[in-house]
Coordinates of C-alpha atoms in Angstrom, one line a residue:
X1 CA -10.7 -2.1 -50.8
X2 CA -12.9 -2.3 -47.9
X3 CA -11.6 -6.4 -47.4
X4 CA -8.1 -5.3 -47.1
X5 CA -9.3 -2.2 -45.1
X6 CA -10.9 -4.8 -42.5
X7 CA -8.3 -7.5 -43.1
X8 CA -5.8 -4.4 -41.9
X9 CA -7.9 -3.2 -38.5
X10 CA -9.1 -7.2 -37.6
X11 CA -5.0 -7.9 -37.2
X12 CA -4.3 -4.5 -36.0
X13 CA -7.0 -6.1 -33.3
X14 CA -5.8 -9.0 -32.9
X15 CA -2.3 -7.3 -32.2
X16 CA -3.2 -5.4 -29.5
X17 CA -5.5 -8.1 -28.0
X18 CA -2.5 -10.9 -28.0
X19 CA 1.0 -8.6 -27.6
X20 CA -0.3 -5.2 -25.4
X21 CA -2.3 -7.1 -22.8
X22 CA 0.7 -6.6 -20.2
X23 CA -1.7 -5.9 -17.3
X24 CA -2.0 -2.2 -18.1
X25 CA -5.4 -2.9 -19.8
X26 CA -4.6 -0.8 -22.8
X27 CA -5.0 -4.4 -24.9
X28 CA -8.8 -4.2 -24.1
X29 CA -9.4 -1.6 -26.6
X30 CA -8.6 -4.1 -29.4
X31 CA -12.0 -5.9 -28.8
X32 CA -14.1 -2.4 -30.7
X33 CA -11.6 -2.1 -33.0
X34 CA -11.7 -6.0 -33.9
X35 CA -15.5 -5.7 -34.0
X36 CA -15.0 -2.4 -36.4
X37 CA -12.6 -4.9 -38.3
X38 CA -14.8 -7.4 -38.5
X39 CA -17.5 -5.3 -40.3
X40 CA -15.5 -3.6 -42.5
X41 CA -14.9 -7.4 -43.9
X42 CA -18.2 -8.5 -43.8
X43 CA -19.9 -5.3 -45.9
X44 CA -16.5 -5.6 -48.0
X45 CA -17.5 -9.1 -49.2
X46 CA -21.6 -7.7 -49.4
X47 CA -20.1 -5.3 -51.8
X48 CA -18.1 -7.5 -53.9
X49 CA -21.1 -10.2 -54.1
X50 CA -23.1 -7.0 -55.1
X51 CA -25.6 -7.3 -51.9
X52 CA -28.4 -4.5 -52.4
X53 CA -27.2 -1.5 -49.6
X54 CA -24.1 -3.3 -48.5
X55 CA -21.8 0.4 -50.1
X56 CA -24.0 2.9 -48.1
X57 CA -23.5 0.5 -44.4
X58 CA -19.4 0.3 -45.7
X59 CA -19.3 3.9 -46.4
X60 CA -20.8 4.8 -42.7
X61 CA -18.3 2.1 -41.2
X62 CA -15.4 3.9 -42.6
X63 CA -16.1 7.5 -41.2
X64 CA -15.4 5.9 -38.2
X65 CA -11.5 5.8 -39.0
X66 CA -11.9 8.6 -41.0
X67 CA -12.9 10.6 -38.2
X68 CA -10.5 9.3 -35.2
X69 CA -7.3 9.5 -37.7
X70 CA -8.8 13.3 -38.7
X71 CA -9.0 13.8 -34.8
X72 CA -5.7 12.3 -34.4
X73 CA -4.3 14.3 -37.2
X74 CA -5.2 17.6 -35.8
X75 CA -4.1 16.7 -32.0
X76 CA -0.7 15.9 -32.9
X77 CA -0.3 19.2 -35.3
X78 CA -1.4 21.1 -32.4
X79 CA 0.5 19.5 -29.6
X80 CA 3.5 17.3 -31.1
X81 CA 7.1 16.8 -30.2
X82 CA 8.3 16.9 -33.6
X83 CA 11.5 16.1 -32.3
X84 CA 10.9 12.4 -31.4
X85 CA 10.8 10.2 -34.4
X86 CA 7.7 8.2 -32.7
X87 CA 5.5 11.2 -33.8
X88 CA 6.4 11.4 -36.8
X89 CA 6.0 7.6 -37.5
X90 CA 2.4 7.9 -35.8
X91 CA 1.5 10.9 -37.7
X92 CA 1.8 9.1 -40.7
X93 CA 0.2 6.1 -39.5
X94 CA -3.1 8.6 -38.7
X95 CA -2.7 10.4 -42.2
X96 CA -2.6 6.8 -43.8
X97 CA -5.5 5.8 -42.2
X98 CA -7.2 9.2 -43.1
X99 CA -6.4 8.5 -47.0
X100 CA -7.5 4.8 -46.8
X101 CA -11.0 5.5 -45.4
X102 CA -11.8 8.4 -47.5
X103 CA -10.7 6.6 -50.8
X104 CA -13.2 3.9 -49.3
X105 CA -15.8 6.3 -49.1
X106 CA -15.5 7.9 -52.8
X107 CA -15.3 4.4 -53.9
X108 CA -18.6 3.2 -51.7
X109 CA -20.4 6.5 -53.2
X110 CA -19.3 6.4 -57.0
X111 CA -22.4 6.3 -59.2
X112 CA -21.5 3.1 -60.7
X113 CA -21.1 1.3 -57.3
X114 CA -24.4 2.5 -57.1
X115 CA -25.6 1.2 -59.7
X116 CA -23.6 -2.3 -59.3
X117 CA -25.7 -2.4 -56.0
X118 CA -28.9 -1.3 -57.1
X119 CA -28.9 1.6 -54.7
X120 CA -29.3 4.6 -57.5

């Protein structure tokens, strides 16, 4: 889960670095996501090759979406056009991205991940 997760958010990165760079500067904040993308990947793979404390470091990477999608979640409940079909596109995109990090989380902190990693 947390390969995919970082495959997704390294070419969500790479998007935004390649087709949003239209002098506004808005493509510039692709280069923190793509490093968030690239760690997500890199713990992924500790996990699956059952590197001692690789779960705990993925678990703490994913709060990260988990809290800006939670954040993003709660300003557009509180200040959405729910008229426009944009926000309701984006608001799933945030509540996707909330489910996806906290099923990375519970998955990082089962017992037997634990165990597989020698961290219980």
């Amino acid at each position: 889960m947390g390969v995919v997760f970082g495959v997704v958010v390294v070419c969500g990165a790479v998007y935004t670095l390649l087709f949003l760079m239209d002098g506004n500067g808005f493509g510039l904040f692709g280069l923190p996501v793509l490093a968030l993308g690239i760690g997500l990947l890199r713990n992924g793979v500790k996990v699956l090759a059952g590197v001692a404390g690789s779960g705990d470091r993925l678990s703490q990477l994913a709060l990260i979406p988990a809290a800006l999608s939670g954040l993003g979640i709660g300003g557009m409940v509180a200040g959405a056009d729910w008229g426009d079909e944009a926000s309701l596109v984006q608001l799933v995109g945030f509540v996707g991205t909330f489910l996806l990090a906290v099923i990375l989380i519970v998955l990082c902190e089962r017992r037997a991940t634990k165990v597989y990693l020698d961290e219980a």
